[in-house]
Amino acid sequence: MLHSHSFQDKAFESFASFLRNILSGDDRYKQLVEPILSDAISLSKGEKNYYSVGRDSFDVVVFLAEKDPTFLGSINLVGVSNEQYKKLLELVSGQREEIIA
Amino acid sequence: MSTNNELLLLHLAQAEQSLERAKNNAYSDARLEDYHHKLVSLFHAVKKDIQQQTKSLSDSEIYDGPKKILDFIFKSLEFLDSSTLNQIPYEIVACLKEAMDKSIEVTDRYIIVTSLINNVLGFSYDSSIAFEHGLYTEIQTKYGIEFMDRLVQINLPRAFSRDYLSAVVLYHELGHFVDYRFSLINSLTKTVLDDLFHRRMKSTDENELVIYFPYLANYIANPTRTLITATTTSWYNVILSHFREYFCDLFAAQYIGEASSHYLKYVSQNSANWIPTHPSCINREKVVGAFLKGTPNVVVTLINQPLLSIKKTTLQKRYSDVAADDFLDLIPTEISSGEQLHGLFDMAWKLWLQQKKKMGDILNTSDTLKIYNVINNLVEKSIGNYITVNKWNQAYKTLHPQKPTPTT
């Protein structure tokens, strides 16, 4: 096979692509990122557990929650800044290298 | 213009050609027609987008935009092309659909498509496009096109496309689909490893766990434990894979009892050793046996945790026993429920394992091929009759909503 991606990889790629679209000025993607971010914040704070977070983006949610809980705790969902979107993009972009390493 | 822009145009032309080739596909399910039409609309929307670009696209604009959609169109076409009228073993699909509908959310809508492959062990599910939740949302947000149904492909060996004994393996594979859909075993593995690290599990359970995950013995015996995660040790993926296999065995056993264990035992040569992707055959059989007998077992108890928390259900027998009398009279048996539909597989296996000689006497033959064909034909006809009667009843109810259906 020339190339192959698991659907878990694709979940990360989708999330990264949403973030890149937001950073290019397309605000429609904010509504797609928000529920994932909200679940990740709740999981990192212990308000939700592995069973109660949304199922559709489970891998991304868990990754974000475990990767940098301090940064996640600093995010206010009402007004996520471009700097914060950039930082999120850096985190998920590094995800593949971590899993492969 | 960059090479990638040129390659995007190549990709676009290839997609258009493939859609053109598929335009006369005849499907067994009207929902597949609808899916196909939406795919065509999506293609035209993407093509228009590309043609309206006044400047060359950057690599990330290509990857995050049109390329992703064109990949989706190609994968969908691959599934649709193998699911045209003359290729679908629809009796098997009907049984799996019945089990799938009971295992997923009512809001989830999947269409099972099939692909026959030249590998006798090639039973598998391809749910790669069914779970691209982000992509579907994006297509709807960006192009206003909503795919009401998602495609799930079942791959089955061409040699066994009408073999209802080996088809039981597909129930195990359906388990993988359900697991991935709800991230059941991912959640469980993380929770169990957290519990082990924080010593929240009873020592009796820890000791029993070592039977099914023998490589955890040293970890559990160690007075200082570190948290096992995917990024710190490769053991994480071994534990995850083994939990997944135990789950799928149990998921299948709900519908087909021991049938899948018989086949697995033979195919894996009843291995006592585990490998990174699979637990030992002996342990797998032990777990299924405990579930079917209703005896306490730590793996069964743990797997019930995510099922209860996420799906509000637990592992339970979901088939009813079907008598072999009709088959021994060489006539299909009348099936009146989904539970009986699944029960057919258990009955067919029992017939093969325990009553082959009796069946041979009835058929006046000792030729196992004849017996094999008769059992498969009887299972197929029984399922086919059930599907036909169900469809007929539904049509009757539509025409005569006030009257009870004649067969009930």
mmCIF file of N, CA and C in Angstrom, chain A residues 7-8 10 14 17-18 20-21 28-29 31-32 50-51 55-56 58-59 62 66 98-99, chain B residues 64 68 132-134 137-138 142 180-183 186-188 190-191 194 231 305 309-310:
data_model
loop_
_atom_site.group_PDB
_atom_site.id
_atom_site.type_symbol
_atom_site.label_atom_id
_atom_site.label_comp_id
_atom_site.label_asym_id
_atom_site.label_seq_id
_atom_site.Cartn_x
_atom_site.Cartn_y
_atom_site.Cartn_z
ATOM 1 N N PHE A 7 -8.117 5.916 11.371
ATOM 2 C CA PHE A 7 -9.096 6.982 11.579
ATOM 3 C C PHE A 7 -8.740 7.829 12.792
ATOM 4 N N GLN A 8 -7.896 7.253 13.710
ATOM 5 C CA GLN A 8 -7.434 8.068 14.836
ATOM 6 C C GLN A 8 -6.525 9.185 14.314
ATOM 7 N N LYS A 10 -6.701 10.464 11.430
ATOM 8 C CA LYS A 10 -7.540 11.408 10.707
ATOM 9 C C LYS A 10 -8.265 12.346 11.663
ATOM 10 N N SER A 14 -8.056 16.176 11.189
ATOM 11 C CA SER A 14 -9.256 17.013 11.072
ATOM 12 C C SER A 14 -9.194 18.174 12.048
ATOM 13 N N SER A 17 -6.745 20.643 10.976
ATOM 14 C CA SER A 17 -7.237 21.398 9.818
ATOM 15 C C SER A 17 -8.283 22.450 10.244
ATOM 16 N N PHE A 18 -9.114 22.103 11.232
ATOM 17 C CA PHE A 18 -10.063 23.101 11.753
ATOM 18 C C PHE A 18 -9.294 24.306 12.310
ATOM 19 N N ARG A 20 -6.254 25.314 11.588
ATOM 20 C CA ARG A 20 -5.608 26.099 10.518
ATOM 21 C C ARG A 20 -6.628 26.980 9.807
ATOM 22 N N ASN A 21 -7.849 26.444 9.617
ATOM 23 C CA ASN A 21 -8.885 27.245 8.976
ATOM 24 C C ASN A 21 -9.268 28.444 9.843
ATOM 25 N N ARG A 28 -16.178 29.886 10.858
ATOM 26 C CA ARG A 28 -17.152 28.780 10.896
ATOM 27 C C ARG A 28 -16.570 27.560 11.615
ATOM 28 N N TYR A 29 -15.248 27.465 11.606
ATOM 29 C CA TYR A 29 -14.619 26.288 12.208
ATOM 30 C C TYR A 29 -14.556 26.356 13.733
ATOM 31 N N GLN A 31 -16.990 26.690 15.804
ATOM 32 C CA GLN A 31 -18.049 25.848 16.384
ATOM 33 C C GLN A 31 -17.689 24.357 16.348
ATOM 34 N N LEU A 32 -16.766 23.979 15.456
ATOM 35 C CA LEU A 32 -16.349 22.575 15.391
ATOM 36 C C LEU A 32 -15.274 22.261 16.437
ATOM 37 N N TYR A 50 -13.065 9.469 31.551
ATOM 38 C CA TYR A 50 -12.912 8.864 30.223
ATOM 39 C C TYR A 50 -14.246 8.348 29.671
ATOM 40 N N TYR A 51 -15.172 8.042 30.542
ATOM 41 C CA TYR A 51 -16.453 7.511 30.083
ATOM 42 C C TYR A 51 -17.459 8.615 29.751
ATOM 43 N N ARG A 55 -17.817 10.960 22.520
ATOM 44 C CA ARG A 55 -17.185 9.803 21.902
ATOM 45 C C ARG A 55 -16.579 10.117 20.530
ATOM 46 N N ASP A 56 -17.093 11.158 19.844
ATOM 47 C CA ASP A 56 -16.682 11.383 18.460
ATOM 48 C C ASP A 56 -15.219 11.809 18.314
ATOM 49 N N PHE A 58 -12.809 11.356 20.875
ATOM 50 C CA PHE A 58 -12.229 10.859 22.125
ATOM 51 C C PHE A 58 -10.702 10.992 22.162
ATOM 52 N N ASP A 59 -10.040 10.514 21.105
ATOM 53 C CA ASP A 59 -8.571 10.502 21.123
ATOM 54 C C ASP A 59 -7.989 11.913 21.222
ATOM 55 N N VAL A 62 -8.653 13.353 24.839
ATOM 56 C CA VAL A 62 -7.769 12.773 25.857
ATOM 57 C C VAL A 62 -6.342 13.296 25.667
ATOM 58 N N GLU A 66 -4.334 15.491 28.536
ATOM 59 C CA GLU A 66 -3.157 14.943 29.212
ATOM 60 C C GLU A 66 -1.874 15.688 28.845
ATOM 61 N N GLU A 98 5.164 12.033 18.643
ATOM 62 C CA GLU A 98 5.205 11.393 19.967
ATOM 63 C C GLU A 98 4.792 9.942 19.908
ATOM 64 N N ILE A 99 3.716 9.684 19.146
ATOM 65 C CA ILE A 99 3.205 8.312 19.082
ATOM 66 C C ILE A 99 4.204 7.415 18.357
ATOM 67 N N ASP B 64 -5.790 20.561 3.590
ATOM 68 C CA ASP B 64 -6.916 20.786 4.510
ATOM 69 C C ASP B 64 -8.242 20.971 3.791
ATOM 70 N N LYS B 68 -8.603 16.457 0.837
ATOM 71 C CA LYS B 68 -9.281 15.649 1.855
ATOM 72 C C LYS B 68 -10.657 15.192 1.348
ATOM 73 N N GLU B 132 -15.110 9.361 10.464
ATOM 74 C CA GLU B 132 -14.502 10.674 10.238
ATOM 75 C C GLU B 132 -15.520 11.756 10.577
ATOM 76 N N HIS B 133 -15.877 11.788 11.864
ATOM 77 C CA HIS B 133 -16.947 12.694 12.287
ATOM 78 C C HIS B 133 -16.654 14.139 11.891
ATOM 79 N N GLY B 134 -15.397 14.536 12.076
ATOM 80 C CA GLY B 134 -15.030 15.913 11.768
ATOM 81 C C GLY B 134 -15.263 16.243 10.308
ATOM 82 N N THR B 137 -18.972 16.807 9.485
ATOM 83 C CA THR B 137 -19.417 18.103 10.003
ATOM 84 C C THR B 137 -18.879 19.213 9.113
ATOM 85 N N GLU B 138 -17.632 19.046 8.690
ATOM 86 C CA GLU B 138 -17.009 20.062 7.845
ATOM 87 C C GLU B 138 -17.716 20.168 6.491
ATOM 88 N N LYS B 142 -19.362 23.568 5.344
ATOM 89 C CA LYS B 142 -18.777 24.280 4.209
ATOM 90 C C LYS B 142 -19.638 24.218 2.943
ATOM 91 N N TYR B 180 -14.824 0.864 18.423
ATOM 92 C CA TYR B 180 -14.261 2.099 17.874
ATOM 93 C C TYR B 180 -15.288 3.223 17.888
ATOM 94 N N ARG B 181 -16.538 2.873 17.578
ATOM 95 C CA ARG B 181 -17.568 3.915 17.523
ATOM 96 C C ARG B 181 -17.682 4.662 18.844
ATOM 97 N N PHE B 182 -17.569 3.914 19.945
ATOM 98 C CA PHE B 182 -17.799 4.530 21.259
ATOM 99 C C PHE B 182 -16.519 4.651 22.092
ATOM 100 N N SER B 183 -15.387 4.348 21.510
ATOM 101 C CA SER B 183 -14.111 4.357 22.255
ATOM 102 C C SER B 183 -14.266 3.636 23.588
ATOM 103 N N ASN B 186 -10.702 1.930 24.666
ATOM 104 C CA ASN B 186 -9.757 3.007 24.948
ATOM 105 C C ASN B 186 -10.024 3.573 26.334
ATOM 106 N N SER B 187 -11.303 3.853 26.587
ATOM 107 C CA SER B 187 -11.687 4.437 27.888
ATOM 108 C C SER B 187 -11.397 3.452 29.010
ATOM 109 N N LEU B 188 -11.735 2.181 28.765
ATOM 110 C CA LEU B 188 -11.543 1.170 29.804
ATOM 111 C C LEU B 188 -10.057 1.002 30.126
ATOM 112 N N LYS B 190 -7.556 3.033 29.757
ATOM 113 C CA LYS B 190 -7.024 4.188 30.507
ATOM 114 C C LYS B 190 -7.499 4.152 31.954
ATOM 115 N N THR B 191 -8.766 3.808 32.147
ATOM 116 C CA THR B 191 -9.324 3.774 33.505
ATOM 117 C C THR B 191 -8.660 2.671 34.336
ATOM 118 N N ASP B 194 -5.096 3.647 35.190
ATOM 119 C CA ASP B 194 -5.156 4.680 36.253
ATOM 120 C C ASP B 194 -5.428 4.026 37.606
ATOM 121 N N THR B 231 2.561 6.778 25.517
ATOM 122 C CA THR B 231 3.814 7.429 25.136
ATOM 123 C C THR B 231 4.993 6.979 25.990
ATOM 124 N N GLN B 305 -17.969 -2.226 32.591
ATOM 125 C CA GLN B 305 -17.897 -0.833 33.075
ATOM 126 C C GLN B 305 -18.173 0.203 31.975
ATOM 127 N N SER B 309 -21.479 2.594 31.571
ATOM 128 C CA SER B 309 -21.349 4.056 31.660
ATOM 129 C C SER B 309 -21.686 4.746 30.335
ATOM 130 N N ILE B 310 -21.243 4.156 29.246
ATOM 131 C CA ILE B 310 -21.389 4.851 27.955
ATOM 132 C C ILE B 310 -22.651 4.399 27.226
#
